[in-house]
Amino acid sequence: MAQRRMFSKEITTSDTFVDMPMSSQLLYFHLGMEADDEGFIGNAKMLSRAYGANSDDLALLKAKGFIIMFENGVSVVKDWNLNNKIRKDRMKPTIYRSEKSLLNVDIDGSYFIDNQMATISQPDVNQMSAQDRLGKDRLGKDSKDILSGSDELDHVPYKEIVDYLNEKTGSKYRSSGSKTKSLIKARTNEGFNLDDFKTVIEKKAKEWSGTNMEKYLRPETLFGTKFEGYLNEKQSANQKQIGYGKQKHQGIVPKFLQGKV
């Protein structure tokens, strides 16, 4: 097995990652160091205890989409292929072949489970000890997915949301992207609906299109942890008068937007 591991700043500097407690972030790095050459870990629970973390940290990494956990205790770092590029002639294939067979790899290299979610059972809530149950304050509504064992994607309007974003911004984002799905799923778990997503997209597209902020018209920014703030932003009188016409040509970032992304 290779002795060196890498971590992508695209993952470790994302809003979703840095919003986690430091103990959960540290556990992610430890799991990355202990994983085999294809990102699989056979004893994640034991390692989390050995490194001073707890069951909440491990469950939070799962809830936020940084690891995928199987019924038999095997886990895999979802973005392993984004973090690490190991030459094939130096890679030792994982021994967890049956678990790997349940995974697909998206265009970015991230592991994901498509329509086979039902074949991977989640921990039985009735068999979980009190200390293994998730702290509501730590996970909020993300804990619903774990405690209920439900990761069903059928009722979340991924395609409608992403299609609307592409329509308003001229982008070509994919609704099948695992990172985009995890962001939309997190917001819907918090109670936001399709109309809320459309409102945020409309507001920010109107404000940022044609300015230096246009590059932030992307799922990671719009559907991240500041989603509720964007949804409830009020358009100032100054914004209405300017209409962004001048800024659209000059690429000037208004003062009230600076530092708010």
mmCIF file of N, CA and C in Angstrom, residues 71-129:
data_model
loop_
_atom_site.group_PDB
_atom_site.id
_atom_site.type_symbol
_atom_site.label_atom_id
_atom_site.label_comp_id
_atom_site.label_asym_id
_atom_site.label_seq_id
_atom_site.Cartn_x
_atom_site.Cartn_y
_atom_site.Cartn_z
ATOM 1 N N GLU A 71 -23.145 -1.660 5.694
ATOM 2 C CA GLU A 71 -23.720 -2.360 6.841
ATOM 3 C C GLU A 71 -22.676 -3.157 7.621
ATOM 4 N N ASN A 72 -21.705 -3.724 6.908
ATOM 5 C CA ASN A 72 -20.728 -4.590 7.560
ATOM 6 C C ASN A 72 -19.584 -3.829 8.227
ATOM 7 N N GLY A 73 -19.666 -2.503 8.263
ATOM 8 C CA GLY A 73 -18.633 -1.728 8.936
ATOM 9 C C GLY A 73 -17.569 -1.159 8.021
ATOM 10 N N VAL A 74 -17.556 -1.592 6.767
ATOM 11 C CA VAL A 74 -16.600 -1.049 5.804
ATOM 12 C C VAL A 74 -17.038 0.357 5.396
ATOM 13 N N SER A 75 -16.088 1.256 5.251
ATOM 14 C CA SER A 75 -16.367 2.623 4.809
ATOM 15 C C SER A 75 -15.440 2.970 3.650
ATOM 16 N N VAL A 76 -15.815 4.015 2.903
ATOM 17 C CA VAL A 76 -14.969 4.478 1.807
ATOM 18 C C VAL A 76 -15.000 6.002 1.786
ATOM 19 N N VAL A 77 -13.858 6.606 1.531
ATOM 20 C CA VAL A 77 -13.769 8.060 1.398
ATOM 21 C C VAL A 77 -14.351 8.422 0.040
ATOM 22 N N LYS A 78 -15.468 9.147 0.047
ATOM 23 C CA LYS A 78 -16.214 9.394 -1.199
ATOM 24 C C LYS A 78 -15.374 10.097 -2.254
ATOM 25 N N ASP A 79 -14.614 11.095 -1.855
ATOM 26 C CA ASP A 79 -13.831 11.882 -2.802
ATOM 27 C C ASP A 79 -12.386 11.407 -2.894
ATOM 28 N N TRP A 80 -12.175 10.129 -2.647
ATOM 29 C CA TRP A 80 -10.828 9.576 -2.652
ATOM 30 C C TRP A 80 -10.090 9.867 -3.963
ATOM 31 N N ASN A 81 -10.771 9.693 -5.078
ATOM 32 C CA ASN A 81 -10.108 9.868 -6.366
ATOM 33 C C ASN A 81 -9.817 11.331 -6.693
ATOM 34 N N LEU A 82 -10.517 12.255 -6.014
ATOM 35 C CA LEU A 82 -10.187 13.671 -6.167
ATOM 36 C C LEU A 82 -8.960 14.011 -5.341
ATOM 37 N N ASN A 83 -8.837 13.350 -4.188
ATOM 38 C CA ASN A 83 -7.708 13.615 -3.301
ATOM 39 C C ASN A 83 -6.421 12.961 -3.787
ATOM 40 N N ASN A 84 -6.525 11.740 -4.246
ATOM 41 C CA ASN A 84 -5.335 10.945 -4.538
ATOM 42 C C ASN A 84 -5.297 10.448 -5.983
ATOM 43 N N LYS A 85 -4.159 10.558 -6.577
ATOM 44 C CA LYS A 85 -3.913 10.014 -7.905
ATOM 45 C C LYS A 85 -2.719 9.065 -7.798
ATOM 46 N N ILE A 86 -3.014 7.779 -7.712
ATOM 47 C CA ILE A 86 -1.961 6.782 -7.541
ATOM 48 C C ILE A 86 -1.753 6.040 -8.855
ATOM 49 N N ARG A 87 -0.518 5.949 -9.273
ATOM 50 C CA ARG A 87 -0.214 5.229 -10.515
ATOM 51 C C ARG A 87 -0.688 3.789 -10.422
ATOM 52 N N LYS A 88 -1.265 3.304 -11.517
ATOM 53 C CA LYS A 88 -1.825 1.965 -11.517
ATOM 54 C C LYS A 88 -0.788 0.895 -11.194
ATOM 55 N N ASP A 89 0.453 1.107 -11.639
ATOM 56 C CA ASP A 89 1.475 0.097 -11.378
ATOM 57 C C ASP A 89 1.950 0.094 -9.923
ATOM 58 N N ARG A 90 1.525 1.114 -9.158
ATOM 59 C CA ARG A 90 1.881 1.177 -7.739
ATOM 60 C C ARG A 90 0.685 0.914 -6.828
ATOM 61 N N MET A 91 -0.503 0.843 -7.409
ATOM 62 C CA MET A 91 -1.714 0.683 -6.607
ATOM 63 C C MET A 91 -1.958 -0.770 -6.240
ATOM 64 N N LYS A 92 -2.283 -0.989 -4.980
ATOM 65 C CA LYS A 92 -2.684 -2.311 -4.512
ATOM 66 C C LYS A 92 -4.207 -2.324 -4.445
ATOM 67 N N PRO A 93 -4.876 -3.137 -5.253
ATOM 68 C CA PRO A 93 -6.347 -3.153 -5.283
ATOM 69 C C PRO A 93 -6.933 -3.426 -3.899
ATOM 70 N N THR A 94 -8.067 -2.817 -3.619
ATOM 71 C CA THR A 94 -8.724 -3.010 -2.330
ATOM 72 C C THR A 94 -9.198 -4.441 -2.155
ATOM 73 N N ILE A 95 -9.239 -4.890 -0.906
ATOM 74 C CA ILE A 95 -9.750 -6.232 -0.627
ATOM 75 C C ILE A 95 -11.273 -6.215 -0.487
ATOM 76 N N TYR A 96 -11.860 -5.014 -0.447
ATOM 77 C CA TYR A 96 -13.309 -4.886 -0.262
ATOM 78 C C TYR A 96 -13.995 -4.811 -1.627
ATOM 79 N N ARG A 97 -13.898 -5.883 -2.370
ATOM 80 C CA ARG A 97 -14.401 -5.906 -3.744
ATOM 81 C C ARG A 97 -15.921 -5.898 -3.817
ATOM 82 N N SER A 98 -16.571 -6.584 -2.891
ATOM 83 C CA SER A 98 -18.037 -6.628 -2.942
ATOM 84 C C SER A 98 -18.625 -5.246 -2.685
ATOM 85 N N GLU A 99 -18.024 -4.493 -1.746
ATOM 86 C CA GLU A 99 -18.504 -3.138 -1.483
ATOM 87 C C GLU A 99 -18.211 -2.226 -2.671
ATOM 88 N N LYS A 100 -17.042 -2.385 -3.274
ATOM 89 C CA LYS A 100 -16.684 -1.561 -4.418
ATOM 90 C C LYS A 100 -17.625 -1.798 -5.595
ATOM 91 N N SER A 101 -18.114 -3.030 -5.715
ATOM 92 C CA SER A 101 -19.006 -3.355 -6.832
ATOM 93 C C SER A 101 -20.339 -2.618 -6.729
ATOM 94 N N LEU A 102 -20.678 -2.117 -5.530
ATOM 95 C CA LEU A 102 -21.927 -1.384 -5.340
ATOM 96 C C LEU A 102 -21.790 0.095 -5.646
ATOM 97 N N LEU A 103 -20.570 0.535 -5.932
ATOM 98 C CA LEU A 103 -20.305 1.955 -6.147
ATOM 99 C C LEU A 103 -20.122 2.277 -7.619
ATOM 100 N N ASN A 104 -20.429 3.512 -7.974
ATOM 101 C CA ASN A 104 -20.116 4.054 -9.284
ATOM 102 C C ASN A 104 -19.173 5.227 -9.085
ATOM 103 N N VAL A 105 -18.567 5.716 -10.140
ATOM 104 C CA VAL A 105 -17.662 6.860 -10.061
ATOM 105 C C VAL A 105 -18.162 7.922 -11.024
ATOM 106 N N ASP A 106 -18.380 9.155 -10.513
ATOM 107 C CA ASP A 106 -18.883 10.211 -11.391
ATOM 108 C C ASP A 106 -17.749 10.847 -12.179
ATOM 109 N N ILE A 107 -18.064 11.860 -12.973
ATOM 110 C CA ILE A 107 -17.089 12.450 -13.880
ATOM 111 C C ILE A 107 -15.924 13.106 -13.134
ATOM 112 N N ASP A 108 -16.159 13.516 -11.870
ATOM 113 C CA ASP A 108 -15.106 14.125 -11.068
ATOM 114 C C ASP A 108 -14.259 13.098 -10.343
ATOM 115 N N GLY A 109 -14.684 11.833 -10.388
ATOM 116 C CA GLY A 109 -13.938 10.786 -9.700
ATOM 117 C C GLY A 109 -14.517 10.406 -8.357
ATOM 118 N N SER A 110 -15.619 11.026 -7.925
ATOM 119 C CA SER A 110 -16.211 10.734 -6.616
ATOM 120 C C SER A 110 -17.007 9.438 -6.671
ATOM 121 N N TYR A 111 -16.901 8.657 -5.595
ATOM 122 C CA TYR A 111 -17.735 7.474 -5.467
ATOM 123 C C TYR A 111 -19.169 7.890 -5.167
ATOM 124 N N PHE A 112 -20.136 7.136 -5.676
ATOM 125 C CA PHE A 112 -21.524 7.360 -5.304
ATOM 126 C C PHE A 112 -22.308 6.081 -5.528
ATOM 127 N N ILE A 113 -23.412 5.961 -4.799
ATOM 128 C CA ILE A 113 -24.323 4.832 -4.942
ATOM 129 C C ILE A 113 -25.523 5.318 -5.708
ATOM 130 N N ASP A 114 -25.832 4.690 -6.815
ATOM 131 C CA ASP A 114 -26.902 5.168 -7.676
ATOM 132 C C ASP A 114 -28.237 4.602 -7.216
ATOM 133 N N ASN A 115 -28.759 3.640 -7.922
ATOM 134 C CA ASN A 115 -30.085 3.113 -7.597
ATOM 135 C C ASN A 115 -30.017 1.837 -6.765
ATOM 136 N N GLN A 116 -28.857 1.583 -6.150
ATOM 137 C CA GLN A 116 -28.707 0.359 -5.385
ATOM 138 C C GLN A 116 -28.681 0.638 -3.894
ATOM 139 N N MET A 117 -29.179 1.825 -3.508
ATOM 140 C CA MET A 117 -29.133 2.206 -2.110
ATOM 141 C C MET A 117 -29.835 1.192 -1.223
ATOM 142 N N ALA A 118 -30.901 0.602 -1.736
ATOM 143 C CA ALA A 118 -31.675 -0.327 -0.917
ATOM 144 C C ALA A 118 -30.879 -1.563 -0.565
ATOM 145 N N THR A 119 -29.815 -1.872 -1.322
ATOM 146 C CA THR A 119 -29.035 -3.068 -1.037
ATOM 147 C C THR A 119 -28.052 -2.849 0.094
ATOM 148 N N ILE A 120 -27.900 -1.601 0.517
ATOM 149 C CA ILE A 120 -26.966 -1.299 1.598
ATOM 150 C C ILE A 120 -27.770 -0.816 2.789
ATOM 151 N N SER A 121 -27.920 -1.649 3.773
ATOM 152 C CA SER A 121 -28.745 -1.311 4.925
ATOM 153 C C SER A 121 -28.008 -0.365 5.838
ATOM 154 N N GLN A 122 -28.766 0.471 6.508
ATOM 155 C CA GLN A 122 -28.201 1.381 7.484
ATOM 156 C C GLN A 122 -28.292 0.732 8.861
ATOM 157 N N PRO A 123 -27.553 1.224 9.869
ATOM 158 C CA PRO A 123 -27.595 0.653 11.210
ATOM 159 C C PRO A 123 -29.020 0.667 11.768
ATOM 160 N N ASP A 124 -29.387 -0.416 12.440
ATOM 161 C CA ASP A 124 -30.698 -0.521 13.066
ATOM 162 C C ASP A 124 -30.728 0.387 14.287
ATOM 163 N N VAL A 125 -31.663 1.327 14.290
ATOM 164 C CA VAL A 125 -31.743 2.281 15.393
ATOM 165 C C VAL A 125 -31.955 1.564 16.712
ATOM 166 N N ASN A 126 -32.749 0.482 16.719
ATOM 167 C CA ASN A 126 -33.063 -0.220 17.947
ATOM 168 C C ASN A 126 -31.862 -0.938 18.535
ATOM 169 N N GLN A 127 -30.837 -1.180 17.699
ATOM 170 C CA GLN A 127 -29.650 -1.879 18.159
ATOM 171 C C GLN A 127 -28.517 -0.929 18.503
ATOM 172 N N MET A 128 -28.736 0.351 18.338
ATOM 173 C CA MET A 128 -27.689 1.325 18.626
ATOM 174 C C MET A 128 -27.690 1.655 20.106
ATOM 175 N N SER A 129 -26.511 1.716 20.691
ATOM 176 C CA SER A 129 -26.402 2.088 22.092
ATOM 177 C C SER A 129 -26.647 3.579 22.231
#
